[in-house]
PDB file of C-alpha atoms in Angstrom:
ATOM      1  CA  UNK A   1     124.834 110.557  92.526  1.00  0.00           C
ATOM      2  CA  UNK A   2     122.611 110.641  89.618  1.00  0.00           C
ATOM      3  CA  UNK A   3     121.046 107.556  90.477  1.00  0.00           C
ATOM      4  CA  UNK A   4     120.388 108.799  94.040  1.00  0.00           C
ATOM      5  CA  UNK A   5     119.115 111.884  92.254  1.00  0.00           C
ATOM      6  CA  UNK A   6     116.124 110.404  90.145  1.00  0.00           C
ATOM      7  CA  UNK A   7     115.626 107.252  92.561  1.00  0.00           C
ATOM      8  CA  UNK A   8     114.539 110.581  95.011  1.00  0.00           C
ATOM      9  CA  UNK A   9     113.072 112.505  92.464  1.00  0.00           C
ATOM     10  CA  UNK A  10     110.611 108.910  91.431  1.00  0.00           C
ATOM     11  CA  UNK A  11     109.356 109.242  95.518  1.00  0.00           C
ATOM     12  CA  UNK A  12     105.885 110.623  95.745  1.00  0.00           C
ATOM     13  CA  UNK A  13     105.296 113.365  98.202  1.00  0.00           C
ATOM     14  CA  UNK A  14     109.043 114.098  98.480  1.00  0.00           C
ATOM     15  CA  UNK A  15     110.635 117.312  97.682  1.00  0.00           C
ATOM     16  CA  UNK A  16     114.285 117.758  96.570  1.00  0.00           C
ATOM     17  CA  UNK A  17     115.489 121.051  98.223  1.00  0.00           C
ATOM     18  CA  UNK A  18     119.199 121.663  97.875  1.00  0.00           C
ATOM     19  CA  UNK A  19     120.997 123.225 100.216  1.00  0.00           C
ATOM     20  CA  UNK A  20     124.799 124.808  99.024  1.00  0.00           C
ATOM     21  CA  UNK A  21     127.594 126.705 100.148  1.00  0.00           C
ATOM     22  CA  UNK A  22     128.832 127.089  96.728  1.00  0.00           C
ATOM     23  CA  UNK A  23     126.161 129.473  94.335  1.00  0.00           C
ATOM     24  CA  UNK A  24     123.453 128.935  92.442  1.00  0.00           C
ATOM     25  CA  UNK A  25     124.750 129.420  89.053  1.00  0.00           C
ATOM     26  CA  UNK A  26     127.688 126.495  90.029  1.00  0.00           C
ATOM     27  CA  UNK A  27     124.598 124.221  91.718  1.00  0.00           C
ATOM     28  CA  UNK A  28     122.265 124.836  88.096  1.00  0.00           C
ATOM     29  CA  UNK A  29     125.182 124.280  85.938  1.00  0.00           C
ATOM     30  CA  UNK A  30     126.153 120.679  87.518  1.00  0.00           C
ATOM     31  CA  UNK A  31     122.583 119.691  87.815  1.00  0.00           C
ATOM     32  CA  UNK A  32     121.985 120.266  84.134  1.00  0.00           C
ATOM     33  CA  UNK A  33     125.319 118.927  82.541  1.00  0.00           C
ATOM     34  CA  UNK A  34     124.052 115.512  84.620  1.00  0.00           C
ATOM     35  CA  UNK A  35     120.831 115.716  83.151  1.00  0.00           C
ATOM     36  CA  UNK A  36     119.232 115.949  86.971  1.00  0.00           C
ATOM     37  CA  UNK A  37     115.643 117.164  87.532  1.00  0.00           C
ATOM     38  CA  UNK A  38     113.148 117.176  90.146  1.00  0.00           C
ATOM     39  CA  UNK A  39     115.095 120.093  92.244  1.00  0.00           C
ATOM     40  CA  UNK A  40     112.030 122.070  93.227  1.00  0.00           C
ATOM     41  CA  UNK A  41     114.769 124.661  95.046  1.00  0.00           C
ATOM     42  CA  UNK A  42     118.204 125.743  95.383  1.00  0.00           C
ATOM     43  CA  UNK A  43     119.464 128.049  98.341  1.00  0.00           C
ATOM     44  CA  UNK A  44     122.698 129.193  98.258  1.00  0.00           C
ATOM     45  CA  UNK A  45     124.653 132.406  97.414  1.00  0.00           C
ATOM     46  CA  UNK A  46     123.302 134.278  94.873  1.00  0.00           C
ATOM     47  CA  UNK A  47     125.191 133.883  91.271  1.00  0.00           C
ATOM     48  CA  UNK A  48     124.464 135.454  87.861  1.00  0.00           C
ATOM     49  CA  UNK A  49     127.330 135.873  85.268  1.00  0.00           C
ATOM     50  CA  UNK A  50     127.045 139.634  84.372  1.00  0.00           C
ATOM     51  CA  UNK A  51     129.148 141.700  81.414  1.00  0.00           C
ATOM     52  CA  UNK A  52     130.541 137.917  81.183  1.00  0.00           C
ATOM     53  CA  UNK A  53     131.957 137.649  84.577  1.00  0.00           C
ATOM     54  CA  UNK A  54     130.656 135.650  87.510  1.00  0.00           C
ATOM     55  CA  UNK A  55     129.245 137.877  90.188  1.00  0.00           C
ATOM     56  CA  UNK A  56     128.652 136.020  93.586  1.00  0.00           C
ATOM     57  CA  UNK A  57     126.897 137.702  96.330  1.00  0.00           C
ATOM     58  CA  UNK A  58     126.721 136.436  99.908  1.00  0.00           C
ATOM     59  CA  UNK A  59     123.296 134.694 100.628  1.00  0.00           C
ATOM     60  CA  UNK A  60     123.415 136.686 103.950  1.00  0.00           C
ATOM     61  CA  UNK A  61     125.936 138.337 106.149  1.00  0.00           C
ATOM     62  CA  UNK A  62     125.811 136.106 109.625  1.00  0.00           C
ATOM     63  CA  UNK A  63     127.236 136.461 112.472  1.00  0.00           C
ATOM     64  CA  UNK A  64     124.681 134.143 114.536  1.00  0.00           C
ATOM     65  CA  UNK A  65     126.009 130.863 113.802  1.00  0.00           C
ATOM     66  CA  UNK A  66     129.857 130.066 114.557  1.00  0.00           C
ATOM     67  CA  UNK A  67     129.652 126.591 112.748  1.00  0.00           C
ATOM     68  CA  UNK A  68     128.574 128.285 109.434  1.00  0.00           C
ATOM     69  CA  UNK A  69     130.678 130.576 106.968  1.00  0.00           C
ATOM     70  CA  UNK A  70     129.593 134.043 107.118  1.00  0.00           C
ATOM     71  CA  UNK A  71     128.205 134.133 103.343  1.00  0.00           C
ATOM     72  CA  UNK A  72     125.707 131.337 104.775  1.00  0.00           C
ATOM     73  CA  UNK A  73     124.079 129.352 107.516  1.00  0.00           C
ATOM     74  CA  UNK A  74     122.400 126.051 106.517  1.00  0.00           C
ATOM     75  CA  UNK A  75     120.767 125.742 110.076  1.00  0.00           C
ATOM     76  CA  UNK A  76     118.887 128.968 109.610  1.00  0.00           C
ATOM     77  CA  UNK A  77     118.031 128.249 105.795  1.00  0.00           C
ATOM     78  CA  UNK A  78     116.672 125.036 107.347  1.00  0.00           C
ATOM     79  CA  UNK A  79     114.745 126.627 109.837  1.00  0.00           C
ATOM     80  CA  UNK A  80     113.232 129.309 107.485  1.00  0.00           C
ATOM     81  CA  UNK A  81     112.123 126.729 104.845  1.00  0.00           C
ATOM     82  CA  UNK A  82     110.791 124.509 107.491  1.00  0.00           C
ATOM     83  CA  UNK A  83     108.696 127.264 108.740  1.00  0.00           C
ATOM     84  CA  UNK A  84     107.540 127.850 105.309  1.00  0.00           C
ATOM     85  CA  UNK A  85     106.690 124.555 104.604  1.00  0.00           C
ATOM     86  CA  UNK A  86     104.403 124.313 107.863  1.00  0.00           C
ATOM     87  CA  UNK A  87     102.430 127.512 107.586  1.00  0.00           C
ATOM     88  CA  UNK A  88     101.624 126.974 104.145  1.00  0.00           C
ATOM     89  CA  UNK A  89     100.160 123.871 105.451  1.00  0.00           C
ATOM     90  CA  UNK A  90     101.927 121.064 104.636  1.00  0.00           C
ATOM     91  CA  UNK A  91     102.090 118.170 107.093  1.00  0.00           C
ATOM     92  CA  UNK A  92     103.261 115.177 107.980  1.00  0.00           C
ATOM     93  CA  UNK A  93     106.675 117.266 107.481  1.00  0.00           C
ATOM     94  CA  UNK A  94     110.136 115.283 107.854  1.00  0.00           C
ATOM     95  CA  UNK A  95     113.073 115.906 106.936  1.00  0.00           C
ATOM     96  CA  UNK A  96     115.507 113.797 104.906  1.00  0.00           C
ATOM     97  CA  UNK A  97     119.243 115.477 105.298  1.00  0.00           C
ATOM     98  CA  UNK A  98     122.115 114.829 103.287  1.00  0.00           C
ATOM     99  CA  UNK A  99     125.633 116.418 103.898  1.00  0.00           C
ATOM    100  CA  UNK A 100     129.505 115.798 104.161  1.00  0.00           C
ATOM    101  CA  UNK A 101     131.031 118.687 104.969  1.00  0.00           C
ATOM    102  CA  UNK A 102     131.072 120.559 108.748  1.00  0.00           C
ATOM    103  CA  UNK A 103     129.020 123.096 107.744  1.00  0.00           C
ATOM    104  CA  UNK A 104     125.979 120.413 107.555  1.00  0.00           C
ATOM    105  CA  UNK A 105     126.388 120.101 110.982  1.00  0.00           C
ATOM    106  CA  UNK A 106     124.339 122.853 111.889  1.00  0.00           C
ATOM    107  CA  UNK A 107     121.061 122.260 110.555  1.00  0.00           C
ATOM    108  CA  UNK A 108     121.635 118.563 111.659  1.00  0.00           C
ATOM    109  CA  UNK A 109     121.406 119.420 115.153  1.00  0.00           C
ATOM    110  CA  UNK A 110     118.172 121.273 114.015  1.00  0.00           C
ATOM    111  CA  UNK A 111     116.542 118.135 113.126  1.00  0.00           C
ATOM    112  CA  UNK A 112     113.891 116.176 114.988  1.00  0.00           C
ATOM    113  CA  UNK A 113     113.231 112.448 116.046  1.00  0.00           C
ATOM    114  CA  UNK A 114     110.763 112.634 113.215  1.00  0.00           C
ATOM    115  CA  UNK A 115     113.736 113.901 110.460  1.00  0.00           C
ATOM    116  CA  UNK A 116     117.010 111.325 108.916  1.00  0.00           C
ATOM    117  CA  UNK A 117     120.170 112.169 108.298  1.00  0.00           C
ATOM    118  CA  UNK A 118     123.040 110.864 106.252  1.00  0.00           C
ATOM    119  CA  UNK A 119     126.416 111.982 106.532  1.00  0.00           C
ATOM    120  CA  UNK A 120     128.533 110.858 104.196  1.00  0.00           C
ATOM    121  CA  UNK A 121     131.172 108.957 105.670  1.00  0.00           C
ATOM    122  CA  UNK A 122     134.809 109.997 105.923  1.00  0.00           C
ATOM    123  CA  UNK A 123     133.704 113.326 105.516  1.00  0.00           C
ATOM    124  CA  UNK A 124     133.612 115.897 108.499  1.00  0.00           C
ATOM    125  CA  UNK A 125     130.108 115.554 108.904  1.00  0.00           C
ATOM    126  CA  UNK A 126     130.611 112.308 109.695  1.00  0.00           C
ATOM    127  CA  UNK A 127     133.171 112.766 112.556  1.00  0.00           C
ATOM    128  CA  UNK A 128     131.099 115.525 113.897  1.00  0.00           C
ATOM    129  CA  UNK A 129     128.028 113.613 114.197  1.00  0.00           C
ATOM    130  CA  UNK A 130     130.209 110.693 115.800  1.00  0.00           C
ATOM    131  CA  UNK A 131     131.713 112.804 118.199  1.00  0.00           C
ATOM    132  CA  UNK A 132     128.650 114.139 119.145  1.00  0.00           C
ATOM    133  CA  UNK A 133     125.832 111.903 118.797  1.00  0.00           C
ATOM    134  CA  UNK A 134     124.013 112.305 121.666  1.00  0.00           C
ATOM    135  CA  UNK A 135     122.979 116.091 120.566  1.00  0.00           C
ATOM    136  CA  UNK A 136     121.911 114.650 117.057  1.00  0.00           C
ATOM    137  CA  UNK A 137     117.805 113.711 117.543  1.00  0.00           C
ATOM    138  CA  UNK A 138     117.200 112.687 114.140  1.00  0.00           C
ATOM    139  CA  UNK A 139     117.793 108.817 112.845  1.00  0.00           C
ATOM    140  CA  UNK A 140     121.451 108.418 111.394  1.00  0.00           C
ATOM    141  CA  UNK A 141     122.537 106.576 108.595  1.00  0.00           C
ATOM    142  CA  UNK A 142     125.669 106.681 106.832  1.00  0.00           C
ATOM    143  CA  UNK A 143     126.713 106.166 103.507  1.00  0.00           C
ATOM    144  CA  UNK A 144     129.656 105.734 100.806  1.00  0.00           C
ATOM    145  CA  UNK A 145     127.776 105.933  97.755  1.00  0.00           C
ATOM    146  CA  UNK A 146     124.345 106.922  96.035  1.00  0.00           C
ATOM    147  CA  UNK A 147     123.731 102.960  95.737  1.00  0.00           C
ATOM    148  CA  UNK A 148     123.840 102.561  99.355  1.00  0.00           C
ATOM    149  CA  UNK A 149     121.259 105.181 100.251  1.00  0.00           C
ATOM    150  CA  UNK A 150     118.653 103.588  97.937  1.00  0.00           C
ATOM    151  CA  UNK A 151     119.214 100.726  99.642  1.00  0.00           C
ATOM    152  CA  UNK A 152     118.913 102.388 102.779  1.00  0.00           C
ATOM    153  CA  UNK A 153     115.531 104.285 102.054  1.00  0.00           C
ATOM    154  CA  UNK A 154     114.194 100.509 100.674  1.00  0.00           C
ATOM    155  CA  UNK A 155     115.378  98.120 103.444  1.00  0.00           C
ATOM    156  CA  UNK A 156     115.361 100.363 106.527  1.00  0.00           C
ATOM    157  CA  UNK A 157     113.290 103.226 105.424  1.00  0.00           C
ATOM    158  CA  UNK A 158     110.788 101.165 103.904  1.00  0.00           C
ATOM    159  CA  UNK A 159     110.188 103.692 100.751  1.00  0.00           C
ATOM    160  CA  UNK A 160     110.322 102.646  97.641  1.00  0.00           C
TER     161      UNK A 160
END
């Protein structure tokens, strides 16, 4: 995954947003004990270890989204950082989506012809997008391993 990582990170005019039902604090931690930069932003729950304990608080409280936990919806994080992205101007804006587990499904369906996604395979993702591809807009390409996916973005993606 590191590989993947800083192959992504090397891309001009790409950003590497991460998007995490797990915290912050967990996401910052792994990132830096593989030596991983380039993340420009995490959004997840909120972590910070306080009187040395680990406090977690929910990202938000939903009750919009039944495909989501309650702690967090990807879809609307998706939607929100899209919309920030395009008012403050950027354009030309697609979306490169990663995920595995069912709660990626979500913002998946919120992507457009324009946007890629990548379950990973065997994962729920995966089966979800299967079962349901004819709601998914975006272009889909699965993978098994960080390798694959560079090979993906320079074969069929043509970015190098």
């Amino acid at each position: 995954m590191k590989e993947l990582l800083d192959y992504l990170h090397s891309l001009e005019d790409l950003e590497l947003i991460i998007l995490s039902g797990a915290n912050t604090l967990f996401v910052r931690w792994y990132l830096d004990a593989m030596g991983i930069n380039g993340v420009s932003q995490i959004l997840s729950n909120f972590a910070e270890v306080k009187d040395g304990r680990l406090v977690v608080r929910c990202h938000h409280n939903q009750t919009w989204c039944h495909m989501c936990s309650k702690n967090l919806c990807k879809g609307r994080l998706l939607e929100n950082l899209i919309q920030e992205r395009t008012k403050s101007g950027v354009s030309h804006l697609s979306v490169v989506y990663f995920g595995d587990g069912k709660n990626d499904f979500r913002p998946t369906l919120k992507l457009s012809e324009h946007d890629v996604v990548f379950p990973r395979h065997g994962f729920p993702l995966h089966k979800l997008v299967m079962q349901n591809s004819s709601d998914v807009k975006a272009k889909l390409f699965s993978w098994k391993s960080g390798f694959e996916v560079i090979e993906i973005f320079k074969k069929k993606l043509f970015i190098h």
